[in-house]
PDB file of C-alpha atoms in Angstrom:
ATOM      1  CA  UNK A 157     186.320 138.643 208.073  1.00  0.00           C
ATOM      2  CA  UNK A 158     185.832 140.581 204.618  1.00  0.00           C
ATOM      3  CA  UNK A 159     184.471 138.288 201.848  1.00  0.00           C
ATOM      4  CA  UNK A 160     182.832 138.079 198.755  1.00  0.00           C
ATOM      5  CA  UNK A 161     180.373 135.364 196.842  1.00  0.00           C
ATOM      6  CA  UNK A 162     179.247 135.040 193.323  1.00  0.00           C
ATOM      7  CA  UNK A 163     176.664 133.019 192.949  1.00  0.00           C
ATOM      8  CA  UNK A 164     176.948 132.410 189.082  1.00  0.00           C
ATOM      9  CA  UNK A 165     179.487 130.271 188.042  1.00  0.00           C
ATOM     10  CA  UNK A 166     178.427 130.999 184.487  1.00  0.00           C
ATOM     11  CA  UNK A 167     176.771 133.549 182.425  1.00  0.00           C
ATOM     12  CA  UNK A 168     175.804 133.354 178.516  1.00  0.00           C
ATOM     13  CA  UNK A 169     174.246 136.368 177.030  1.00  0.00           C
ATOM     14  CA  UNK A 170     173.742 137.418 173.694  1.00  0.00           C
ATOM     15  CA  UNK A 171     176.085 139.809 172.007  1.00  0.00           C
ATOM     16  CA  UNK A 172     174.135 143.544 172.261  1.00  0.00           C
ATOM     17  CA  UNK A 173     172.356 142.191 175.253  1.00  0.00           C
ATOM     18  CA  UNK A 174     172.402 143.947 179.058  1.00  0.00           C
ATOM     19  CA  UNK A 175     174.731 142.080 181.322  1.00  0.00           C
ATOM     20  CA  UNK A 176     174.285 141.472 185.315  1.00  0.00           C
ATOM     21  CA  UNK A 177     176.793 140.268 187.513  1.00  0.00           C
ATOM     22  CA  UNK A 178     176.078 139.696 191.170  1.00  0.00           C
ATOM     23  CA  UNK A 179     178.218 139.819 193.662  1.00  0.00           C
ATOM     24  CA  UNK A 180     177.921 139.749 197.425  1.00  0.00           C
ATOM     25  CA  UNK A 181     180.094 140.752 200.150  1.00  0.00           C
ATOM     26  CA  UNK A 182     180.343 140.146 203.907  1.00  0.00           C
ATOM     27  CA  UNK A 183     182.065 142.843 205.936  1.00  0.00           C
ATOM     28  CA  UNK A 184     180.554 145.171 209.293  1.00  0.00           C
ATOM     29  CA  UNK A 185     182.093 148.488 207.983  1.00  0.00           C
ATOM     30  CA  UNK A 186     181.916 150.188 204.817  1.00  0.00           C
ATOM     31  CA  UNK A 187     184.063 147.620 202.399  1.00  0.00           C
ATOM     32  CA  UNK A 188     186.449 148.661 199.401  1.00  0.00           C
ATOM     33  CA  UNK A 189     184.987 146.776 196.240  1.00  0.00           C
ATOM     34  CA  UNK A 190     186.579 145.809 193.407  1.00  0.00           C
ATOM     35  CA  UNK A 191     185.360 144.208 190.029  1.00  0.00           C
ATOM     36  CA  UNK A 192     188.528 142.405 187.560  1.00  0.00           C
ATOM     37  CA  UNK A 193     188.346 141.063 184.549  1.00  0.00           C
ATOM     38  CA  UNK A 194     190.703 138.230 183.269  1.00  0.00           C
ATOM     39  CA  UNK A 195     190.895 136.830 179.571  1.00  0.00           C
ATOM     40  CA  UNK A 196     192.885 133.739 178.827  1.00  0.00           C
ATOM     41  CA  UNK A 197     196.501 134.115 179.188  1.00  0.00           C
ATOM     42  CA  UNK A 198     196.034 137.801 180.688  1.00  0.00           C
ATOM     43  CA  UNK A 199     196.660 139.310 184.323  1.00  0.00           C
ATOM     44  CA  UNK A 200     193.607 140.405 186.100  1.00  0.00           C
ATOM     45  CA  UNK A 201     192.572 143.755 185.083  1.00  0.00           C
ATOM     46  CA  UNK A 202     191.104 146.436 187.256  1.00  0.00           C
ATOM     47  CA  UNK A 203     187.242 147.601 185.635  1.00  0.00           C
ATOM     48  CA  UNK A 204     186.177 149.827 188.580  1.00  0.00           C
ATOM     49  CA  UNK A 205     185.876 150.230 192.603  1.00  0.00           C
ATOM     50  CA  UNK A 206     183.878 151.674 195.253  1.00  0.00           C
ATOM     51  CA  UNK A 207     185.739 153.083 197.854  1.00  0.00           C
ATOM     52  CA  UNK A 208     182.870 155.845 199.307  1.00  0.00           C
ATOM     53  CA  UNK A 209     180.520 158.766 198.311  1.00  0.00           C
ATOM     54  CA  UNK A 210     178.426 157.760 194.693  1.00  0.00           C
ATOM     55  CA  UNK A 211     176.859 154.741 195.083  1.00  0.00           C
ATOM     56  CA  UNK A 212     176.973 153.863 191.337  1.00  0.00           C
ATOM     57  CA  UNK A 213     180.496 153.775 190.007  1.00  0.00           C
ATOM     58  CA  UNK A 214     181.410 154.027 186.429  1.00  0.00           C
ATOM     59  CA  UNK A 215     184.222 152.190 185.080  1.00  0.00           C
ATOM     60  CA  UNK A 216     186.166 151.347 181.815  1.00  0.00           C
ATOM     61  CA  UNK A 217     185.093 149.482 178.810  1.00  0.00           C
ATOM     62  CA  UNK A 218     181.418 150.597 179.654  1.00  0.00           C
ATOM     63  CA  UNK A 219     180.832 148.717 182.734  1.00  0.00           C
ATOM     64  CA  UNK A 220     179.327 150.149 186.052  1.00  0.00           C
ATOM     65  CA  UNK A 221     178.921 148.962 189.188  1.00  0.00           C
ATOM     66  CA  UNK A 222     176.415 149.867 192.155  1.00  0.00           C
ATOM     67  CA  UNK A 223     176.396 149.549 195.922  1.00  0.00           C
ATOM     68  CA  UNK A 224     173.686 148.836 197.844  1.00  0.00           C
ATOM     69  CA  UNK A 225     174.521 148.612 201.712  1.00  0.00           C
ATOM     70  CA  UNK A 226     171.201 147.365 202.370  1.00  0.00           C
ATOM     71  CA  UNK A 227     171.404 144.444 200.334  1.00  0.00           C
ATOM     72  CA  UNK A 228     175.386 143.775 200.697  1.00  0.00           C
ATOM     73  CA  UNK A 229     175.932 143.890 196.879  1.00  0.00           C
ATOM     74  CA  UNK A 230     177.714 145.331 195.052  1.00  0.00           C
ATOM     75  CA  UNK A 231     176.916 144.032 191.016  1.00  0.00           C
ATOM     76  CA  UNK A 232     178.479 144.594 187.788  1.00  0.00           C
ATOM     77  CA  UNK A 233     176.639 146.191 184.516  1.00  0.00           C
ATOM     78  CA  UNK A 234     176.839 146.633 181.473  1.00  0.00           C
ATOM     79  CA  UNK A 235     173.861 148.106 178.650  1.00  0.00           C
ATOM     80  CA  UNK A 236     174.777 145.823 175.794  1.00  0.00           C
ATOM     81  CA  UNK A 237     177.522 143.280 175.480  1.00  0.00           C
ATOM     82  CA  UNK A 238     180.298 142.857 172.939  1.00  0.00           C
ATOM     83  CA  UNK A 239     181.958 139.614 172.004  1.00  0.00           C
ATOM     84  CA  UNK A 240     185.335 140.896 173.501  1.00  0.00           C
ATOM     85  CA  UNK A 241     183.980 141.013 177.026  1.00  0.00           C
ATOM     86  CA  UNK A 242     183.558 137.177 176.921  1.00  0.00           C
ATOM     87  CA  UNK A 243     186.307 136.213 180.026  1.00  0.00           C
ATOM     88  CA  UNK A 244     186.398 135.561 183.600  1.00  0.00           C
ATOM     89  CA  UNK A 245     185.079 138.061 186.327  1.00  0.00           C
ATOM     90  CA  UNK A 246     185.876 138.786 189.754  1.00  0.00           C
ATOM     91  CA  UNK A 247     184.551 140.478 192.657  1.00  0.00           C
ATOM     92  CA  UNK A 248     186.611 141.013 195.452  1.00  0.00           C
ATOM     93  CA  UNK A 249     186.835 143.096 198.427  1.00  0.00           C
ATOM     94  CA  UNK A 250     189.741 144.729 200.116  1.00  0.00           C
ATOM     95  CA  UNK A 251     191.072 142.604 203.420  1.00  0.00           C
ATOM     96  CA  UNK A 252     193.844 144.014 205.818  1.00  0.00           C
ATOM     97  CA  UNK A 253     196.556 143.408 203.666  1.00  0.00           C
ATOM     98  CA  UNK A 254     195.404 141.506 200.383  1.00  0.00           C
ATOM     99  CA  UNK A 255     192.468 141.590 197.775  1.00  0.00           C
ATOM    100  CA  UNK A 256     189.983 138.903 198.916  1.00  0.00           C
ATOM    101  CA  UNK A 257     188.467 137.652 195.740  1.00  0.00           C
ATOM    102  CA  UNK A 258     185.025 135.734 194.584  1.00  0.00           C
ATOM    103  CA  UNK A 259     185.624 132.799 193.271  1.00  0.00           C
ATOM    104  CA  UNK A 260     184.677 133.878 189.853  1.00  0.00           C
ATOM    105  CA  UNK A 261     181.845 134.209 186.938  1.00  0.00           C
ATOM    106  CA  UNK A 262     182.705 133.088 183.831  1.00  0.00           C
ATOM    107  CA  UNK A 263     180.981 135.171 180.690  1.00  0.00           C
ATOM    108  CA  UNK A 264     180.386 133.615 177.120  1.00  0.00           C
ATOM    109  CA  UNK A 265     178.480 136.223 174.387  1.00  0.00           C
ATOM    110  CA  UNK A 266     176.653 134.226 172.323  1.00  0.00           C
ATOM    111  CA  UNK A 267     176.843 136.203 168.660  1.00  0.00           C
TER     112      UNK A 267
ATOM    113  CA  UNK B  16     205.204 151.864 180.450  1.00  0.00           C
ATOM    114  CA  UNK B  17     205.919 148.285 181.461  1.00  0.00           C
ATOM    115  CA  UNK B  18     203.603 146.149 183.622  1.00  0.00           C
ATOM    116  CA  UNK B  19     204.417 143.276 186.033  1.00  0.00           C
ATOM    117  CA  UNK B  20     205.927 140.602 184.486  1.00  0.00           C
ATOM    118  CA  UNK B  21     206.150 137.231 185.586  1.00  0.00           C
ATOM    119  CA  UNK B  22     208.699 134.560 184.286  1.00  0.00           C
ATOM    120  CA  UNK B  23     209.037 131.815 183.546  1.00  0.00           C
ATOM    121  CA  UNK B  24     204.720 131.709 182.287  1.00  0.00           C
ATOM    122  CA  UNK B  25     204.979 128.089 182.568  1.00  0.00           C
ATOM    123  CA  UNK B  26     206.865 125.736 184.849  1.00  0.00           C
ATOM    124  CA  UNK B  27     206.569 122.137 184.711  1.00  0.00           C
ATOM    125  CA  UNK B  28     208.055 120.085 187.861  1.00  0.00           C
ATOM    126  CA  UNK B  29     208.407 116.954 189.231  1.00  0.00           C
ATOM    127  CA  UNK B  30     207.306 116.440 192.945  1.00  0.00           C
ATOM    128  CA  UNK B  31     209.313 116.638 195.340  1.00  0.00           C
ATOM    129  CA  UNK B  32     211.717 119.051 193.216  1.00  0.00           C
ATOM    130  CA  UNK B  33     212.271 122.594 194.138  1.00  0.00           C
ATOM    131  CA  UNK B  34     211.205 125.789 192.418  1.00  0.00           C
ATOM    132  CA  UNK B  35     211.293 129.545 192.010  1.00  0.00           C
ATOM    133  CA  UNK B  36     209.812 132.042 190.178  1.00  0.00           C
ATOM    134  CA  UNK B  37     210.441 135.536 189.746  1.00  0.00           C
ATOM    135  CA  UNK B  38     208.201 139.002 189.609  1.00  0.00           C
ATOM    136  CA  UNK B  39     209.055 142.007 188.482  1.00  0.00           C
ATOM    137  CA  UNK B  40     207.315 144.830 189.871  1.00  0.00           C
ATOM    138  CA  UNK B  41     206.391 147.882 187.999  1.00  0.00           C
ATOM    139  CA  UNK B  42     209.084 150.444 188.640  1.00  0.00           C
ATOM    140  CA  UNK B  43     208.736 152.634 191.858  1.00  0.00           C
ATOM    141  CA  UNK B  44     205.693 150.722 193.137  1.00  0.00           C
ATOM    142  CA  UNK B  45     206.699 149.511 196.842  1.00  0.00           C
ATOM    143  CA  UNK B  46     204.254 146.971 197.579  1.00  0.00           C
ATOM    144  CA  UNK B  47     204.207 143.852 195.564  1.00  0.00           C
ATOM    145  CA  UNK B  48     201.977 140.855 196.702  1.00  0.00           C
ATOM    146  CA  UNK B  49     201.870 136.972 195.340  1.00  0.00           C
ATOM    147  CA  UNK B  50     198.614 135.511 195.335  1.00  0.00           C
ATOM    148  CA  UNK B  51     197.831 131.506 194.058  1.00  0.00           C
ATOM    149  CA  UNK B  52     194.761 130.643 191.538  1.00  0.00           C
ATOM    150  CA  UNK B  53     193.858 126.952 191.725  1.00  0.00           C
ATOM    151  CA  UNK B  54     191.641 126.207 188.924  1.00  0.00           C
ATOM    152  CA  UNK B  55     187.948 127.312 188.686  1.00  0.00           C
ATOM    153  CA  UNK B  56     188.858 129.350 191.714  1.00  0.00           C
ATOM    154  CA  UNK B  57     189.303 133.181 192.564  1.00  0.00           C
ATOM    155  CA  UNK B  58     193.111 134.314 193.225  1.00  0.00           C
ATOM    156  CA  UNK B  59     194.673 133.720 197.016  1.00  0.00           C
ATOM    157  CA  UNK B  60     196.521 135.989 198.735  1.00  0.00           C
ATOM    158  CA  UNK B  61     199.698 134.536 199.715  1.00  0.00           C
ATOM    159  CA  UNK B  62     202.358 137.476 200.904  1.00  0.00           C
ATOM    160  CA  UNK B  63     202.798 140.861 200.906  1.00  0.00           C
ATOM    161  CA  UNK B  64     205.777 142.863 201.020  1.00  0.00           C
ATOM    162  CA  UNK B  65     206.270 146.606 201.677  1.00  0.00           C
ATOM    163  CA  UNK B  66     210.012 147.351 200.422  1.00  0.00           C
ATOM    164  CA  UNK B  67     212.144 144.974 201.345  1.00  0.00           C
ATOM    165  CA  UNK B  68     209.898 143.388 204.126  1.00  0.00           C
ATOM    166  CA  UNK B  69     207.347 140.459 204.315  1.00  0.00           C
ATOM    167  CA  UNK B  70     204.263 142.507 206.115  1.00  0.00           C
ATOM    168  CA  UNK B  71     202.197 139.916 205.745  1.00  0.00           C
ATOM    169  CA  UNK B  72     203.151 136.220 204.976  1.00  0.00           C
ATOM    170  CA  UNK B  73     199.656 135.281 206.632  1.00  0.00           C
ATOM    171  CA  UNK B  74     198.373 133.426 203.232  1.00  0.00           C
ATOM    172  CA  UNK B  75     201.481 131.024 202.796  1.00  0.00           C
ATOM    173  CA  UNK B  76     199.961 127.533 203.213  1.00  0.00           C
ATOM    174  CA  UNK B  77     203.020 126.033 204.920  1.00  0.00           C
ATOM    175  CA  UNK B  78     206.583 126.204 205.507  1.00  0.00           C
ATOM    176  CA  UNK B  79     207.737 124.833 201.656  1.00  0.00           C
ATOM    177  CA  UNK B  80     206.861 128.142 200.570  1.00  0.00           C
ATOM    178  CA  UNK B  81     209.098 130.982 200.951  1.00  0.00           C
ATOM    179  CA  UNK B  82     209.592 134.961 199.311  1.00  0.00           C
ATOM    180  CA  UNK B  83     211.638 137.059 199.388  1.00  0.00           C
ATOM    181  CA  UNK B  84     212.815 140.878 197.711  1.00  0.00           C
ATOM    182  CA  UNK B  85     216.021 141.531 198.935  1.00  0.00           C
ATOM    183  CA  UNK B  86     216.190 144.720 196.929  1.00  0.00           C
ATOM    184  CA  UNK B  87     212.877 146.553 197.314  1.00  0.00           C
ATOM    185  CA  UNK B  88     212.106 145.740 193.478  1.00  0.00           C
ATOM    186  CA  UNK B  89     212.338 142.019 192.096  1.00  0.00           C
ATOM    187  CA  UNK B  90     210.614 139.265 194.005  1.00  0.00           C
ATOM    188  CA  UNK B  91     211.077 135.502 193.824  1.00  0.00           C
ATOM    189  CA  UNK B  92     208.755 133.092 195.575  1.00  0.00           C
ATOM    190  CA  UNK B  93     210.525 129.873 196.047  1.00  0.00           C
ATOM    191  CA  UNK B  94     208.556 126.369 196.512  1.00  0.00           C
ATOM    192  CA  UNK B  95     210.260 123.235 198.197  1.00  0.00           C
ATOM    193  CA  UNK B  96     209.826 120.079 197.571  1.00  0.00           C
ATOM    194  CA  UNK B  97     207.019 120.586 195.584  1.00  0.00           C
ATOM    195  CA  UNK B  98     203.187 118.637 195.900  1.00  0.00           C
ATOM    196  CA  UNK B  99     201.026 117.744 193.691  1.00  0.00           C
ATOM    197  CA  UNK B 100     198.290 120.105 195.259  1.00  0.00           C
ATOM    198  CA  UNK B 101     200.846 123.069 194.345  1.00  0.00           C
ATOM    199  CA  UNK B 102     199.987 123.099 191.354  1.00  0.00           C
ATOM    200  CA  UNK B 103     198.304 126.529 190.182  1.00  0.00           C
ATOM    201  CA  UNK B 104     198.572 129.938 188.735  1.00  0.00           C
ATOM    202  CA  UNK B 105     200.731 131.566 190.958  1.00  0.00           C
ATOM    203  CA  UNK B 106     199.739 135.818 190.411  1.00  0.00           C
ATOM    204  CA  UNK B 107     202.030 138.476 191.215  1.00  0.00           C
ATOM    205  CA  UNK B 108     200.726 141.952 191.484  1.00  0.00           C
ATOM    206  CA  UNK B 109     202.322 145.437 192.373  1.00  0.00           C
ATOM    207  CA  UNK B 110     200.813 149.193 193.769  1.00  0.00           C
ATOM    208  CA  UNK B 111     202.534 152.612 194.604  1.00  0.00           C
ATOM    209  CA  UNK B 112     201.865 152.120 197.737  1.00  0.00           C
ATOM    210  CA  UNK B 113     199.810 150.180 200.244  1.00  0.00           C
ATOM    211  CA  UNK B 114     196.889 152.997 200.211  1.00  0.00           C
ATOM    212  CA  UNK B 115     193.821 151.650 199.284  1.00  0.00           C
ATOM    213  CA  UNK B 116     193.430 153.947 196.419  1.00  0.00           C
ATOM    214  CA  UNK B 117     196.425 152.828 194.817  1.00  0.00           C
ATOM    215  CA  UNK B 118     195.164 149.609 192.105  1.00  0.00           C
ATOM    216  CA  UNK B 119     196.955 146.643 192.582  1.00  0.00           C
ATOM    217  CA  UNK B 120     198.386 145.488 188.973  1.00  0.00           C
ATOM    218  CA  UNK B 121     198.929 142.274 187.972  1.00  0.00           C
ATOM    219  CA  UNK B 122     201.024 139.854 186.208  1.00  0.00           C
ATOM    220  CA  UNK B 123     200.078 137.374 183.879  1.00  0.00           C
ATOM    221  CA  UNK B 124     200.904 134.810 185.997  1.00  0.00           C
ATOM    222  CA  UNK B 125     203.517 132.081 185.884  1.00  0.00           C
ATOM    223  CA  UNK B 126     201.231 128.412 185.880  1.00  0.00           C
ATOM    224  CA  UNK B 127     202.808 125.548 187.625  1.00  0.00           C
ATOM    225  CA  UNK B 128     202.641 121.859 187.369  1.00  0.00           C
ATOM    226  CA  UNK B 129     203.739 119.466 189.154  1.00  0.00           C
ATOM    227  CA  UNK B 130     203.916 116.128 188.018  1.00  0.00           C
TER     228      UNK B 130
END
C-alpha cells in the first residue's frame, strides 16, 4: 500500500538559512506526491506535486521539491528561510481514493 | 472565491453524546472527502464522496461514525455516542473532480473534544 515517512519530527533553522525536508514514500509504481503546509488555525495548503515528467518541481512561496525513484524520496527545499514559513509540513502520497499523509515535520526559524 | 469551510471550529462534548458537523464544499467541486488529525499526527482519510455517493467509506473507524451529502454540495459527518479517543481535528477537503490533477482543498478544520 502507498505510504509516506518523515523522519524529522522537528526542524529549527535559522531565518535566511537553506531548508531540507525529507520525505520517503513506499509505493511499486510511479506515486503522485504531494508536499502541504499547515500554520496554526489554518487548513492544509497545497505547496507543490509530482505527478510525472521533471523530476524537480517548483512550487509556491519558493519551495521545490525533487524526486528521486532510486532513493524513494521525494524532499522539500527551500534556498533561504523566512520567519513566516515556521508551521507544520506534510508529505503525502496519493492512495486509491484519499491523500495518505506523513505524519508530519514541524519547522521553527530561529531569527 | 470562497474556500471550504468548516463549522462549528470547535466542538466540545461529553461522552457518550452525539455530534455533527458540517462542510461546505467549494462550489461546483464534486468530490469532497473528511479526513481525522489526532494530535502530533498526519491527517486520516476517513470518506469520500463523489456527488451524492459515499465511494469510499473505507477509513471510518467504526460504525458510530456516519456521512452523508444528500445534495451533492454540503456534507455533515455525524459521530454517536461519542469516545474519548474521538477526539481530534476532524479536516474536510473538496476537488473538481476525482482526477488526480485536481488539488484537494481544505478546511480549517472543526477540533473536537470530548470530555
Amino acid at each position: 500500500a502507498q505510504s509516506v515517512t518523515q523522519p524529522d519530527i522537528h526542524i529549527t533553522v535559522s531565518e535566511g538559512a537553506s531548508l531540507e525536508l525529507r520525505c520517503n514514500y513506499s509505493y511499486g509504481a510511479t506515486p503522485y506526491l504531494f508536499w502541504y503546509v499547515q500554520s496554526p488555525g489554518q487548513g492544509l495548503q497545497l505547496l507543490l506535486k509530482y505527478f510525472s515528467g521533471d523530476t524537480l518541481v517548483q512550487g509556491i512561496k519558493g519551495f521545490e521539491a525533487e524526486f528521486k525513484r532510486s532513493q524513494s524520496s521525494f524532499n522539500l527545499r527551500k534556498p533561504s528561510v523566512h520567519w513566516s514559513d515556521a508551521a507544520e509540513y506534510f508529505c503525502a502520497v496519493e492512495g486509491n481514493n484519499d491523500m495518505r499523509f506523513g505524519a508530519g515535520t514541524r519547522l521553527t526559524v530561529k531569527p | 472565491g470562497a474556500g471550504v469551510s468548516q463549522t462549528p471550529s470547535n466542538k466540545v462534548t461529553e461522552k457518550g453524546k452525539y455530534v455533527e458537523l458540517r462542510c461546505d464544499p467549494i462550489s461546483g467541486h464534486t468530490a469532497l472527502y473528511w479526513y481525522r488529525q489526532s494530535l502530533g499526527q498526519g491527517p486520516e482519510f476517513l470518506i469520500y464522496f463523489q456527488g451524492t455517493g459515499a465511494a469510499d467509506d473505507s477509513g471510518l473507524p467504526n460504525d458510530r461514525f456516519f456521512a452523508v451529502r444528500p445534495e451533492g454540495s454540503v456534507s455533515t459527518l455525524k459521530i454517536q455516542r461519542t469516545e474519548r479517543g474521538d477526539s481530534a481535528v476532524y479536516l474536510c477537503a473538496s476537488s473538481l473532480t476525482k482526477r488526480s490533477a485536481d488539488t484537494q482543498y481544505f478546511g480549517p478544520g472543526t477540533r473536537l473534544t470530548v470530555l
